[in-house]
Amino acid sequence: MGSMEPTANAPTDFDPRRGLRGLALLGLVGLGQISLVFVLGRGVACPLREATGLLCPICGTTTAVRHLLQGDVGAAWGANPFTMLIALALALCAVCWLVEVAGGPATRPPRRLRPLTFERVSLAMAGPAVLFAILRNLL
């Protein structure tokens, strides 16, 4: 019997079309949130901030997107640098996935990080997110 270890030429279970659909869904949710801001003058309130006055890691994201739509990258960074870095990473993923869907080369993480599942990415983001939330509330 052969090894269960994937080879360099083995197909992966990642589908860039699925990744692009997920980003599109995230974009639609964001579009709905920013639409509320433009129509009502305010987005959905953060439950943590409402209950405790503390900022969560994504507090300020709607403000950052509003600034980006107005072309003010500096103000967007000031509103929430953490989510701006995430947005940059997602934009890079989108470009890589679009290239792959169009027939270009597949871009994959190093072997030691595979499989790059939603759960693994979420766990990897949890530490920086908590650290960012602590620091932004202390400073």
mmCIF file of C-alpha atoms in Angstrom:
data_model
loop_
_atom_site.group_PDB
_atom_site.id
_atom_site.type_symbol
_atom_site.label_atom_id
_atom_site.label_comp_id
_atom_site.label_asym_id
_atom_site.label_seq_id
_atom_site.Cartn_x
_atom_site.Cartn_y
_atom_site.Cartn_z
ATOM 1 C CA MET A 1 0.000 0.000 0.000
ATOM 2 C CA GLY A 2 1.185 3.500 -0.755
ATOM 3 C CA SER A 3 1.721 6.321 1.649
ATOM 4 C CA MET A 4 -1.231 8.496 2.576
ATOM 5 C CA GLU A 5 1.055 11.539 2.405
ATOM 6 C CA PRO A 6 0.028 13.803 -0.508
ATOM 7 C CA THR A 7 2.587 14.188 -3.255
ATOM 8 C CA ALA A 8 3.642 17.413 -4.903
ATOM 9 C CA ASN A 9 1.479 16.568 -7.937
ATOM 10 C CA ALA A 10 -1.561 15.364 -6.002
ATOM 11 C CA PRO A 11 -4.687 17.470 -6.426
ATOM 12 C CA THR A 12 -5.746 19.451 -3.397
ATOM 13 C CA ASP A 13 -9.219 19.647 -1.982
ATOM 14 C CA PHE A 14 -9.123 23.448 -2.214
ATOM 15 C CA ASP A 15 -11.298 24.956 -4.920
ATOM 16 C CA PRO A 16 -10.476 28.581 -5.771
ATOM 17 C CA ARG A 17 -14.044 29.055 -7.037
ATOM 18 C CA ARG A 18 -15.303 28.188 -3.556
ATOM 19 C CA GLY A 19 -12.859 30.693 -2.050
ATOM 20 C CA LEU A 20 -14.080 33.369 -4.459
ATOM 21 C CA ARG A 21 -17.703 32.578 -3.594
ATOM 22 C CA GLY A 22 -16.865 32.990 0.100
ATOM 23 C CA LEU A 23 -15.220 36.344 -0.581
ATOM 24 C CA ALA A 24 -18.225 37.406 -2.655
ATOM 25 C CA LEU A 25 -20.544 36.513 0.229
ATOM 26 C CA LEU A 26 -18.342 38.435 2.649
ATOM 27 C CA GLY A 27 -18.437 41.362 0.228
ATOM 28 C CA LEU A 28 -22.235 41.270 0.075
ATOM 29 C CA VAL A 29 -22.473 41.306 3.863
ATOM 30 C CA GLY A 30 -20.062 44.238 3.930
ATOM 31 C CA LEU A 31 -22.044 46.018 1.224
ATOM 32 C CA GLY A 32 -25.190 45.587 3.299
ATOM 33 C CA GLN A 33 -23.449 46.975 6.385
ATOM 34 C CA ILE A 34 -22.003 49.981 4.577
ATOM 35 C CA SER A 35 -25.382 50.587 2.921
ATOM 36 C CA LEU A 36 -26.905 50.919 6.378
ATOM 37 C CA VAL A 37 -24.313 53.554 7.175
ATOM 38 C CA PHE A 38 -25.121 55.579 4.079
ATOM 39 C CA VAL A 39 -28.908 55.212 4.475
ATOM 40 C CA LEU A 40 -29.303 55.404 8.263
ATOM 41 C CA GLY A 41 -26.124 57.220 9.175
ATOM 42 C CA ARG A 42 -25.022 54.342 11.415
ATOM 43 C CA GLY A 43 -24.149 50.687 11.004
ATOM 44 C CA VAL A 44 -24.917 47.734 13.233
ATOM 45 C CA ALA A 45 -23.630 48.380 16.741
ATOM 46 C CA CYS A 46 -21.007 46.080 18.260
ATOM 47 C CA PRO A 47 -22.579 44.130 21.151
ATOM 48 C CA LEU A 48 -19.285 44.066 23.097
ATOM 49 C CA ARG A 49 -18.850 47.817 22.791
ATOM 50 C CA GLU A 50 -22.481 48.468 23.675
ATOM 51 C CA ALA A 51 -22.282 46.247 26.777
ATOM 52 C CA THR A 52 -18.793 47.111 28.055
ATOM 53 C CA GLY A 53 -17.468 50.129 26.174
ATOM 54 C CA LEU A 54 -14.519 47.992 25.007
ATOM 55 C CA LEU A 55 -13.520 47.812 21.355
ATOM 56 C CA CYS A 56 -13.496 44.368 19.747
ATOM 57 C CA PRO A 57 -10.941 43.535 17.026
ATOM 58 C CA ILE A 58 -13.355 44.509 14.251
ATOM 59 C CA CYS A 59 -14.772 47.685 15.809
ATOM 60 C CA GLY A 60 -14.104 50.469 13.339
ATOM 61 C CA THR A 61 -14.246 48.278 10.246
ATOM 62 C CA THR A 62 -17.338 50.003 8.880
ATOM 63 C CA THR A 63 -15.685 53.366 9.436
ATOM 64 C CA ALA A 64 -12.537 52.093 7.716
ATOM 65 C CA VAL A 65 -14.522 50.918 4.687
ATOM 66 C CA ARG A 66 -16.353 54.235 4.521
ATOM 67 C CA HIS A 67 -12.990 56.033 4.485
ATOM 68 C CA LEU A 68 -11.685 53.671 1.795
ATOM 69 C CA LEU A 69 -14.726 54.371 -0.366
ATOM 70 C CA GLN A 70 -13.901 58.066 -0.007
ATOM 71 C CA GLY A 71 -10.279 57.387 -0.992
ATOM 72 C CA ASP A 72 -8.767 58.162 2.419
ATOM 73 C CA VAL A 73 -6.464 55.202 3.125
ATOM 74 C CA GLY A 74 -4.810 56.901 6.109
ATOM 75 C CA ALA A 75 -8.112 57.449 7.881
ATOM 76 C CA ALA A 76 -9.135 53.870 7.071
ATOM 77 C CA TRP A 77 -5.905 52.600 8.632
ATOM 78 C CA GLY A 78 -6.531 54.792 11.672
ATOM 79 C CA ALA A 79 -10.045 53.390 12.104
ATOM 80 C CA ASN A 80 -8.857 49.770 12.253
ATOM 81 C CA PRO A 81 -5.406 48.677 11.058
ATOM 82 C CA PHE A 82 -6.109 45.036 11.933
ATOM 83 C CA THR A 83 -9.027 44.666 9.536
ATOM 84 C CA MET A 84 -7.175 46.684 6.905
ATOM 85 C CA LEU A 85 -4.396 44.060 6.991
ATOM 86 C CA ILE A 86 -6.997 41.300 6.745
ATOM 87 C CA ALA A 87 -8.623 43.078 3.783
ATOM 88 C CA LEU A 88 -5.232 43.319 2.082
ATOM 89 C CA ALA A 89 -4.618 39.594 2.632
ATOM 90 C CA LEU A 90 -8.082 38.746 1.283
ATOM 91 C CA ALA A 91 -7.499 40.944 -1.769
ATOM 92 C CA LEU A 92 -4.238 39.085 -2.426
ATOM 93 C CA CYS A 93 -6.065 35.756 -2.088
ATOM 94 C CA ALA A 94 -8.739 36.954 -4.509
ATOM 95 C CA VAL A 95 -6.126 37.884 -7.113
ATOM 96 C CA CYS A 96 -4.361 34.512 -6.750
ATOM 97 C CA TRP A 97 -7.641 32.610 -7.001
ATOM 98 C CA LEU A 98 -8.801 34.615 -10.018
ATOM 99 C CA VAL A 99 -5.498 33.856 -11.754
ATOM 100 C CA GLU A 100 -5.957 30.158 -11.016
ATOM 101 C CA VAL A 101 -9.568 30.118 -12.210
ATOM 102 C CA ALA A 102 -8.428 31.835 -15.422
ATOM 103 C CA GLY A 103 -5.998 28.969 -16.040
ATOM 104 C CA GLY A 104 -2.885 30.359 -14.402
ATOM 105 C CA PRO A 105 -0.694 28.655 -11.816
ATOM 106 C CA ALA A 106 -2.085 27.604 -8.450
ATOM 107 C CA THR A 107 -0.627 29.428 -5.465
ATOM 108 C CA ARG A 108 -0.582 27.343 -2.317
ATOM 109 C CA PRO A 109 0.852 27.830 1.180
ATOM 110 C CA PRO A 110 4.016 25.982 2.174
ATOM 111 C CA ARG A 111 3.572 22.254 2.793
ATOM 112 C CA ARG A 112 3.950 22.650 6.582
ATOM 113 C CA LEU A 113 0.845 24.882 6.685
ATOM 114 C CA ARG A 114 -1.367 22.511 4.702
ATOM 115 C CA PRO A 115 -4.150 21.808 4.753
ATOM 116 C CA LEU A 116 -5.044 25.457 5.131
ATOM 117 C CA THR A 117 -8.571 25.007 6.476
ATOM 118 C CA PHE A 118 -10.988 27.619 7.756
ATOM 119 C CA GLU A 119 -10.494 26.265 11.265
ATOM 120 C CA ARG A 120 -6.688 26.536 11.104
ATOM 121 C CA VAL A 121 -6.845 30.063 9.717
ATOM 122 C CA SER A 122 -9.361 31.065 12.393
ATOM 123 C CA LEU A 123 -7.149 29.690 15.153
ATOM 124 C CA ALA A 124 -4.114 31.466 13.696
ATOM 125 C CA MET A 125 -6.052 34.759 13.619
ATOM 126 C CA ALA A 126 -7.421 34.434 17.149
ATOM 127 C CA GLY A 127 -4.157 35.285 18.906
ATOM 128 C CA PRO A 128 -3.381 38.436 16.911
ATOM 129 C CA ALA A 129 -7.035 39.515 17.130
ATOM 130 C CA VAL A 130 -7.103 39.189 20.922
ATOM 131 C CA LEU A 131 -3.729 40.932 21.234
ATOM 132 C CA PHE A 132 -4.907 43.780 18.996
ATOM 133 C CA ALA A 133 -8.124 44.160 21.020
ATOM 134 C CA ILE A 134 -6.190 44.291 24.294
ATOM 135 C CA LEU A 135 -3.664 46.798 23.017
ATOM 136 C CA ARG A 136 -6.232 49.094 21.405
ATOM 137 C CA ASN A 137 -8.232 49.208 24.644
ATOM 138 C CA LEU A 138 -5.165 49.897 26.788
ATOM 139 C CA LEU A 139 -3.565 52.542 24.582
#
